[in-house]
GROMACS .gro file of C-alpha atoms in nm:
model
  394
    1MET     CA    1   4.530  16.776  -6.741
    2ALA     CA    2   4.794  16.568  -6.913
    3THR     CA    3   4.722  16.524  -7.281
    4ARG     CA    4   4.761  16.149  -7.272
    5GLN     CA    5   4.630  15.907  -7.011
    6HIS     CA    6   4.589  15.530  -7.011
    7SER     CA    7   4.233  15.394  -6.997
    8THR     CA    8   4.281  15.283  -6.634
    9ALA     CA    9   4.316  15.649  -6.536
   10TYR     CA   10   3.949  15.699  -6.622
   11GLN     CA   11   3.819  15.385  -6.452
   12SER     CA   12   3.705  15.379  -6.091
   13TYR     CA   13   3.902  15.180  -5.836
   14TYR     CA   14   3.612  14.937  -5.822
   15GLU     CA   15   3.606  14.889  -6.200
   16ARG     CA   16   3.978  14.823  -6.201
   17SER     CA   17   3.945  14.570  -5.918
   18GLU     CA   18   3.718  14.361  -6.141
   19ALA     CA   19   4.002  14.290  -6.386
   20ASP     CA   20   4.181  13.955  -6.377
   21ASN     CA   21   4.531  14.093  -6.433
   22LEU     CA   22   4.597  14.181  -6.069
   23THR     CA   23   4.766  14.012  -5.776
   24PRO     CA   24   4.519  13.914  -5.501
   25LEU     CA   25   4.661  14.188  -5.280
   26ALA     CA   26   4.618  14.452  -5.553
   27THR     CA   27   4.255  14.345  -5.597
   28TYR     CA   28   4.201  14.379  -5.225
   29LEU     CA   29   4.368  14.719  -5.210
   30LEU     CA   30   4.160  14.867  -5.493
   31ARG     CA   31   3.840  14.746  -5.327
   32LEU     CA   32   3.952  14.880  -4.991
   33ILE     CA   33   4.024  15.221  -5.148
   34HIS     CA   34   3.683  15.216  -5.318
   35LEU     CA   35   3.489  15.131  -5.002
   36LYS     CA   36   3.687  15.347  -4.760
   37ARG     CA   37   3.699  15.639  -5.004
   38THR     CA   38   4.063  15.716  -4.946
   39ASN     CA   39   4.372  15.699  -5.168
   40LEU     CA   40   4.598  15.833  -4.893
   41CYS     CA   41   4.914  15.660  -4.772
   42VAL     CA   42   5.090  15.814  -4.472
   43SER     CA   43   5.466  15.776  -4.445
   44ALA     CA   44   5.547  15.690  -4.083
   45ASP     CA   45   5.896  15.839  -4.060
   46VAL     CA   46   5.920  15.803  -3.682
   47THR     CA   47   6.189  15.647  -3.464
   48THR     CA   48   6.012  15.466  -3.179
   49SER     CA   49   5.745  15.196  -3.158
   50ASN     CA   50   5.520  15.416  -2.945
   51ALA     CA   51   5.537  15.696  -3.201
   52LEU     CA   52   5.457  15.451  -3.483
   53LEU     CA   53   5.155  15.299  -3.310
   54ARG     CA   54   5.029  15.639  -3.193
   55LEU     CA   55   5.047  15.772  -3.549
   56ALA     CA   56   4.865  15.465  -3.684
   57GLU     CA   57   4.591  15.516  -3.426
   58GLU     CA   58   4.554  15.884  -3.517
   59VAL     CA   59   4.544  15.855  -3.896
   60GLY     CA   60   4.429  15.495  -3.949
   61ASP     CA   61   4.066  15.582  -4.023
   62HIS     CA   62   4.168  15.804  -4.313
   63ILE     CA   63   4.431  15.594  -4.492
   64CYS     CA   64   4.447  15.291  -4.715
   65ILE     CA   65   4.819  15.225  -4.651
   66LEU     CA   66   5.069  15.300  -4.376
   67LYS     CA   67   5.426  15.319  -4.506
   68THR     CA   68   5.691  15.220  -4.254
   69HIS     CA   69   6.068  15.237  -4.218
   70ALA     CA   70   6.127  14.965  -3.960
   71ASP     CA   71   6.505  15.007  -3.969
   72ILE     CA   72   6.484  15.360  -3.820
   73ILE     CA   73   6.271  15.246  -3.524
   74ALA     CA   74   6.512  15.196  -3.237
   75ASP     CA   75   6.297  14.953  -3.039
   76PHE     CA   76   6.122  14.763  -3.320
   77ASN     CA   77   6.030  14.415  -3.189
   78ASP     CA   78   5.755  14.153  -3.179
   79LYS     CA   79   5.540  14.379  -2.961
   80THR     CA   80   5.561  14.647  -3.231
   81ILE     CA   81   5.453  14.394  -3.493
   82ARG     CA   82   5.158  14.276  -3.285
   83GLY     CA   83   5.044  14.632  -3.225
   84LEU     CA   84   5.076  14.721  -3.593
   85ASN     CA   85   4.884  14.410  -3.699
   86GLU     CA   86   4.605  14.485  -3.453
   87LEU     CA   87   4.573  14.844  -3.571
   88SER     CA   88   4.578  14.753  -3.939
   89ARG     CA   89   4.298  14.500  -3.884
   90ARG     CA   90   4.088  14.736  -3.674
   91LYS     CA   91   4.142  15.049  -3.883
   92LYS     CA   92   4.141  14.865  -4.218
   93PHE     CA   93   4.466  14.961  -4.387
   94LEU     CA   94   4.761  14.775  -4.539
   95VAL     CA   95   5.123  14.804  -4.426
   96PHE     CA   96   5.395  14.888  -4.677
   97GLU     CA   97   5.755  14.851  -4.558
   98ASP     CA   98   5.966  15.092  -4.762
   99ARG     CA   99   6.276  14.870  -4.757
  100LYS     CA  100   6.393  14.942  -5.113
  101PHE     CA  101   6.561  14.605  -5.164
  102GLY     CA  102   6.852  14.626  -5.405
  103ASP     CA  103   7.107  14.345  -5.391
  104ILE     CA  104   7.179  13.999  -5.529
  105GLY     CA  105   6.902  13.743  -5.497
  106ASN     CA  106   7.036  13.546  -5.202
  107THR     CA  107   7.098  13.860  -4.999
  108VAL     CA  108   6.753  14.011  -5.054
  109GLN     CA  109   6.593  13.681  -4.955
  110LEU     CA  110   6.780  13.689  -4.626
  111GLN     CA  111   6.692  14.055  -4.571
  112TYR     CA  112   6.326  13.984  -4.647
  113THR     CA  113   6.278  13.676  -4.431
  114GLY     CA  114   6.543  13.692  -4.158
  115GLY     CA  115   6.728  13.918  -3.922
  116SER     CA  116   6.568  14.119  -3.646
  117LEU     CA  117   6.298  14.258  -3.879
  118ALA     CA  118   6.174  13.944  -4.060
  119ILE     CA  119   5.978  14.175  -4.291
  120VAL     CA  120   5.787  13.902  -4.474
  121ARG     CA  121   5.606  13.815  -4.151
  122TRP     CA  122   5.422  14.145  -4.113
  123ALA     CA  123   5.443  14.364  -4.425
  124PRO     CA  124   5.211  14.270  -4.714
  125ILE     CA  125   5.380  14.524  -4.945
  126VAL     CA  126   5.751  14.592  -5.000
  127ASN     CA  127   5.947  14.764  -5.276
  128ALA     CA  128   6.272  14.712  -5.465
  129HIS     CA  129   6.514  14.865  -5.711
  130ILE     CA  130   6.596  14.658  -6.019
  131PHE     CA  131   6.952  14.791  -6.053
  132PRO     CA  132   7.085  14.443  -5.959
  133GLY     CA  133   6.873  14.286  -6.235
  134ALA     CA  134   6.539  14.109  -6.260
  135ALA     CA  135   6.653  13.834  -6.022
  136VAL     CA  136   6.571  14.065  -5.731
  137ILE     CA  137   6.203  14.023  -5.824
  138THR     CA  138   6.202  13.645  -5.864
  139SER     CA  139   6.410  13.600  -5.548
  140LEU     CA  140   6.168  13.803  -5.338
  141ALA     CA  141   5.874  13.619  -5.494
  142GLU     CA  142   6.033  13.284  -5.407
  143ALA     CA  143   6.092  13.395  -5.048
  144ALA     CA  144   5.732  13.515  -5.020
  145SER     CA  145   5.604  13.183  -5.153
  146LYS     CA  146   5.806  12.991  -4.895
  147ALA     CA  147   5.672  13.217  -4.621
  148ILE     CA  148   5.316  13.137  -4.731
  149THR     CA  149   5.392  12.766  -4.726
  150SER     CA  150   5.530  12.804  -4.374
  151TYR     CA  151   5.219  12.997  -4.273
  152ASN     CA  152   4.999  12.718  -4.407
  153THR     CA  153   5.193  12.450  -4.219
  154SER     CA  154   5.142  12.379  -3.850
  155VAL     CA  155   5.345  12.144  -3.633
  156SER     CA  156   5.228  12.013  -3.298
  157THR     CA  157   5.414  11.783  -3.059
  158ASP     CA  158   5.263  11.582  -2.772
  159ILE     CA  159   5.482  11.423  -2.504
  160SER     CA  160   5.342  11.171  -2.259
  161ALA     CA  161   5.489  10.927  -2.007
  162SER     CA  162   5.341  10.611  -1.864
  163PRO     CA  163   5.481  10.330  -1.645
  164ALA     CA  164   5.585  10.016  -1.825
  165PRO     CA  165   5.481   9.673  -1.688
  166SER     CA  166   5.712   9.489  -1.452
  167ARG     CA  167   5.987   9.292  -1.613
  168ALA     CA  168   5.845   8.999  -1.427
  169GLY     CA  169   5.499   9.057  -1.572
  170SER     CA  170   5.337   8.798  -1.791
  171GLY     CA  171   5.231   9.034  -2.071
  172PRO     CA  172   5.427   9.238  -2.321
  173GLY     CA  173   5.478   9.613  -2.267
  174GLU     CA  174   5.211   9.857  -2.380
  175GLU     CA  175   5.227   9.919  -2.747
  176ALA     CA  176   5.299  10.269  -2.867
  177GLU     CA  177   5.010  10.445  -3.032
  178SER     CA  178   4.988  10.344  -3.393
  179GLU     CA  179   5.022  10.606  -3.661
  180PRO     CA  180   4.687  10.725  -3.792
  181GLU     CA  181   4.604  10.637  -4.146
  182ASN     CA  182   4.660  10.917  -4.395
  183GLU     CA  183   4.329  11.067  -4.495
  184ASP     CA  184   4.266  11.169  -4.850
  185ASP     CA  185   4.166  11.524  -4.768
  186ASP     CA  186   4.219  11.827  -4.990
  187ASP     CA  187   4.279  12.057  -4.695
  188GLU     CA  188   4.498  11.865  -4.452
  189ASP     CA  189   4.756  11.587  -4.449
  190GLY     CA  190   4.867  11.432  -4.119
  191ASP     CA  191   5.205  11.273  -4.049
  192ASP     CA  192   5.266  11.125  -3.700
  193ASP     CA  193   5.611  11.022  -3.582
  194THR     CA  194   5.624  10.838  -3.247
  195ASP     CA  195   5.947  10.767  -3.062
  196GLU     CA  196   5.967  10.556  -2.747
  197GLU     CA  197   6.266  10.576  -2.519
  198PRO     CA  198   6.292  10.376  -2.191
  199GLU     CA  199   6.445  10.533  -1.886
  200VAL     CA  200   6.767  10.371  -1.771
  201ASP     CA  201   6.721  10.134  -1.476
  202ASP     CA  202   7.039  10.115  -1.270
  203GLY     CA  203   6.906   9.805  -1.085
  204ARG     CA  204   6.963   9.953  -0.739
  205ASN     CA  205   6.601   9.998  -0.631
  206GLY     CA  206   6.405   9.774  -0.866
  207ARG     CA  207   6.215  10.068  -1.016
  208LYS     CA  208   6.007   9.990  -1.318
  209GLN     CA  209   6.093  10.139  -1.653
  210SER     CA  210   5.864  10.411  -1.788
  211VAL     CA  211   5.783  10.483  -2.151
  212VAL     CA  212   5.810  10.835  -2.293
  213SER     CA  213   5.604  10.881  -2.608
  214VAL     CA  214   5.672  11.172  -2.842
  215SER     CA  215   5.415  11.227  -3.115
  216THR     CA  216   5.461  11.496  -3.379
  217THR     CA  217   5.183  11.591  -3.617
  218ILE     CA  218   5.241  11.806  -3.924
  219SER     CA  219   4.931  11.956  -4.087
  220THR     CA  220   4.938  12.135  -4.418
  221LYS     CA  221   4.679  12.322  -4.619
  222THR     CA  222   4.674  12.264  -4.991
  223GLU     CA  223   4.586  12.628  -5.057
  224ALA     CA  224   4.901  12.809  -5.169
  225ILE     CA  225   4.753  13.153  -5.110
  226SER     CA  226   4.437  13.293  -4.969
  227PRO     CA  227   4.167  13.333  -5.234
  228THR     CA  228   4.116  13.658  -5.419
  229PRO     CA  229   3.857  13.854  -5.218
  230GLN     CA  230   3.513  13.848  -5.374
  231LEU     CA  231   3.327  14.179  -5.367
  232LYS     CA  232   2.959  14.118  -5.306
  233PRO     CA  233   2.709  14.314  -5.517
  234SER     CA  234   2.597  14.501  -5.207
  235LEU     CA  235   2.951  14.633  -5.166
  236SER     CA  236   2.952  14.802  -5.503
  237ARG     CA  237   2.883  15.165  -5.436
  238GLY     CA  238   2.842  15.252  -5.799
  239SER     CA  239   2.948  15.602  -5.893
  240THR     CA  240   3.159  15.700  -5.596
  241GLU     CA  241   3.199  16.055  -5.712
  242GLU     CA  242   2.826  16.116  -5.670
  243ASP     CA  243   2.823  16.022  -5.302
  244ASP     CA  244   2.827  16.293  -5.039
  245GLU     CA  245   3.085  16.202  -4.775
  246GLU     CA  246   2.911  16.409  -4.509
  247ASP     CA  247   2.592  16.207  -4.558
  248GLU     CA  248   2.767  15.870  -4.555
  249ASP     CA  249   2.611  15.604  -4.341
  250GLU     CA  250   2.898  15.502  -4.114
  251ASP     CA  251   2.722  15.184  -4.003
  252MET     CA  252   2.682  15.077  -4.365
  253LEU     CA  253   3.048  15.152  -4.435
  254LYS     CA  254   3.150  14.944  -4.135
  255SER     CA  255   2.941  14.649  -4.252
  256GLN     CA  256   3.083  14.680  -4.605
  257LEU     CA  257   3.439  14.674  -4.477
  258GLU     CA  258   3.360  14.377  -4.256
  259ALA     CA  259   3.213  14.197  -4.556
  260LEU     CA  260   3.532  14.269  -4.753
  261GLY     CA  261   3.715  14.077  -4.483
  262PRO     CA  262   4.085  14.063  -4.402
  263PRO     CA  263   4.347  14.095  -4.676
  264PRO     CA  264   4.463  13.773  -4.838
  265PHE     CA  265   4.780  13.630  -4.687
  266TYR     CA  266   4.977  13.725  -4.994
  267ARG     CA  267   5.279  13.946  -5.051
  268SER     CA  268   5.323  14.190  -5.338
  269LEU     CA  269   5.603  14.407  -5.469
  270LEU     CA  270   5.629  14.767  -5.587
  271LEU     CA  271   5.913  14.855  -5.822
  272LEU     CA  272   6.090  15.181  -5.753
  273ALA     CA  273   6.063  15.326  -6.102
  274GLN     CA  274   6.094  15.700  -6.034
  275MET     CA  275   6.182  15.917  -5.735
  276SER     CA  276   6.068  16.256  -5.610
  277SER     CA  277   6.417  16.377  -5.519
  278GLU     CA  278   6.589  16.646  -5.724
  279ALA     CA  279   6.855  16.546  -5.983
  280ASN     CA  280   6.815  16.171  -5.925
  281PHE     CA  281   6.966  15.920  -6.167
  282PHE     CA  282   6.649  15.734  -6.260
  283THR     CA  283   6.667  15.753  -6.639
  284PRO     CA  284   6.375  15.698  -6.875
  285GLU     CA  285   6.546  15.375  -6.983
  286TYR     CA  286   6.553  15.250  -6.626
  287THR     CA  287   6.185  15.338  -6.577
  288ALA     CA  288   6.096  15.154  -6.898
  289ALA     CA  289   6.287  14.849  -6.775
  290CYS     CA  290   6.084  14.855  -6.451
  291VAL     CA  291   5.761  14.849  -6.650
  292ARG     CA  292   5.888  14.567  -6.869
  293GLU     CA  293   5.987  14.354  -6.569
  294ALA     CA  294   5.656  14.426  -6.398
  295ARG     CA  295   5.476  14.285  -6.700
  296ASN     CA  296   5.699  13.977  -6.684
  297ASN     CA  297   5.609  13.921  -6.316
  298ARG     CA  298   5.242  14.017  -6.290
  299ASP     CA  299   5.174  13.748  -6.031
  300PHE     CA  300   5.396  13.929  -5.777
  301VAL     CA  301   5.448  14.291  -5.890
  302MET     CA  302   5.143  14.504  -5.809
  303GLY     CA  303   5.273  14.840  -5.928
  304PHE     CA  304   5.527  15.117  -5.893
  305ILE     CA  305   5.664  15.396  -5.687
  306ALA     CA  306   5.666  15.670  -5.951
  307GLN     CA  307   5.577  16.031  -6.023
  308ARG     CA  308   5.308  15.945  -6.277
  309GLY     CA  309   5.094  15.654  -6.388
  310LEU     CA  310   5.304  15.407  -6.590
  311ASN     CA  311   5.029  15.199  -6.751
  312SER     CA  312   5.066  15.224  -7.128
  313GLU     CA  313   4.972  14.892  -7.292
  314PRO     CA  314   4.614  14.757  -7.312
  315GLY     CA  315   4.678  14.484  -7.053
  316ASP     CA  316   4.836  14.712  -6.793
  317ASN     CA  317   4.658  14.763  -6.462
  318PHE     CA  318   4.942  14.847  -6.225
  319ILE     CA  319   4.892  15.067  -5.918
  320THR     CA  320   5.112  15.376  -5.897
  321MET     CA  321   5.195  15.530  -5.560
  322THR     CA  322   5.353  15.876  -5.559
  323PRO     CA  323   5.559  16.017  -5.270
  324GLY     CA  324   5.650  16.380  -5.216
  325VAL     CA  325   5.294  16.510  -5.186
  326GLN     CA  326   5.199  16.825  -4.997
  327LYS     CA  327   4.922  17.081  -5.027
  328ALA     CA  328   5.161  17.328  -5.190
  329ALA     CA  329   5.435  17.257  -5.444
  330GLY     CA  330   5.796  17.325  -5.348
  331GLY     CA  331   6.097  17.162  -5.187
  332ASP     CA  332   6.257  17.097  -4.847
  333GLY     CA  333   6.611  17.217  -4.917
  334LYS     CA  334   6.737  16.859  -4.899
  335GLY     CA  335   6.649  16.749  -5.251
  336GLN     CA  336   6.286  16.652  -5.193
  337GLN     CA  337   6.043  16.801  -5.446
  338TYR     CA  338   5.675  16.834  -5.351
  339ASN     CA  339   5.367  16.819  -5.572
  340THR     CA  340   5.001  16.867  -5.485
  341PRO     CA  341   4.739  16.588  -5.476
  342ARG     CA  342   4.572  16.736  -5.782
  343LYS     CA  343   4.898  16.744  -5.975
  344VAL     CA  344   4.989  16.379  -5.911
  345VAL     CA  345   4.639  16.224  -5.926
  346THR     CA  346   4.439  16.435  -6.172
  347GLU     CA  347   4.718  16.537  -6.407
  348GLN     CA  348   4.981  16.263  -6.370
  349GLY     CA  349   4.748  15.965  -6.322
  350ALA     CA  350   4.883  15.836  -5.990
  351ASP     CA  351   4.655  15.612  -5.781
  352VAL     CA  352   4.781  15.662  -5.424
  353ILE     CA  353   4.932  15.975  -5.271
  354ILE     CA  354   5.209  15.931  -5.013
  355VAL     CA  355   5.226  16.207  -4.753
  356GLY     CA  356   5.491  16.231  -4.481
  357ARG     CA  357   5.588  16.555  -4.312
  358GLY     CA  358   5.275  16.734  -4.431
  359ILE     CA  359   5.086  16.521  -4.178
  360LEU     CA  360   5.359  16.426  -3.929
  361ASN     CA  361   5.440  16.789  -3.847
  362ALA     CA  362   5.076  16.898  -3.812
  363GLY     CA  363   4.940  17.000  -3.474
  364ASP     CA  364   4.634  16.779  -3.528
  365ARG     CA  365   4.748  16.486  -3.740
  366ARG     CA  366   4.406  16.323  -3.749
  367LYS     CA  367   4.250  16.640  -3.888
  368GLU     CA  368   4.534  16.693  -4.135
  369ALA     CA  369   4.506  16.333  -4.261
  370LEU     CA  370   4.136  16.391  -4.321
  371GLU     CA  371   4.217  16.702  -4.524
  372TYR     CA  372   4.468  16.517  -4.743
  373ARG     CA  373   4.220  16.232  -4.779
  374LYS     CA  374   3.960  16.477  -4.910
  375GLN     CA  375   4.203  16.643  -5.148
  376GLY     CA  376   4.326  16.310  -5.286
  377TRP     CA  377   3.972  16.188  -5.340
  378LEU     CA  378   3.856  16.509  -5.505
  379ALA     CA  379   4.152  16.486  -5.744
  380TYR     CA  380   4.050  16.128  -5.829
  381GLU     CA  381   3.687  16.232  -5.892
  382GLU     CA  382   3.805  16.516  -6.116
  383ARG     CA  383   4.005  16.265  -6.319
  384LEU     CA  384   3.699  16.042  -6.359
  385ARG     CA  385   3.490  16.338  -6.475
  386ALA     CA  386   3.758  16.425  -6.730
  387GLY     CA  387   3.741  16.069  -6.858
  388ARG     CA  388   3.363  16.088  -6.900
  389SER     CA  389   3.394  16.418  -7.085
  390ARG     CA  390   3.657  16.270  -7.309
  391ARG     CA  391   3.432  15.974  -7.395
  392THR     CA  392   3.130  16.192  -7.466
  393GLY     CA  393   3.326  16.465  -7.644
  394ARG     CA  394   3.210  16.736  -7.403
   0.00000   0.00000   0.00000
């Protein structure tokens, strides 16, 4: 056990979710982890949409996050996004696109919102380097905010045609529909624009003019983001480490997850503060700068990709996700260094373990994901027990 741990290392996921210094998505994630009893993230390093969706189906019940690399999927398209969204809703996990943004502000905004991937549309969590400076954070936050505004705005257009009266008629032509009065409503504002355009009458057959009416309605919600999910008292499972997973009531778990509801339509950022590769150039000064900028942008930054928990000040409650996790320590000969779930969670204070090839290369990936889920959770429970012993002096 590391000699020094922040107080959050000894709090349960549920206790941490009660704090008010979290983004709405971080609150949701901590409560999802607590209810689902898994701190496992699987890294979906696959190259086709079918392989991605098949993996999500196999491991989805045992994970809290699926980490994607959309740019290595040869046939990534809208169908892939729809399938991923359906699976994440049904299996109850969040999607984290491991894009590692690292450019000037305008460029990262375009990468985030546009192109063939349009990441902001489907990935609640993304990550970034801060080598270009802190503007990468504020630029991504601005792009996410605009995406939310777009999500909360709907536009509908109605087109209708009707014959106009004869030019010899005694009465005036039918009046276009008047614009509805604006209602003072907190949730919706309506704006109608009606254009009338007569068809050209060439005078050869005496046809009557017809009126084409185009009506456009723009509706907006005043809510900038979805509300922070409220965890009902019945969802609090108390001391999670005392529950026996084998005796868990699956129907109760299902109802608890349903009561938690869908994640808020909100985007959050992880800062790439440390890496698991050998001889990388992430200096302690760079890591410290990541923590400093996270504190300056708590409304958007939810945590870090790092090899250990980086909370150090009393107000810190960031979530740390650690890649390079396998059941045995070692390396892959290509620079990757592996640590065990116990090492990163119990000793280093990480919150979420990220496992790739340890599950992807398994003969039974569902079974292997369950095994990593158990090991990650046992490491978390051991950390909580160490915290209780520390408080009581035993």
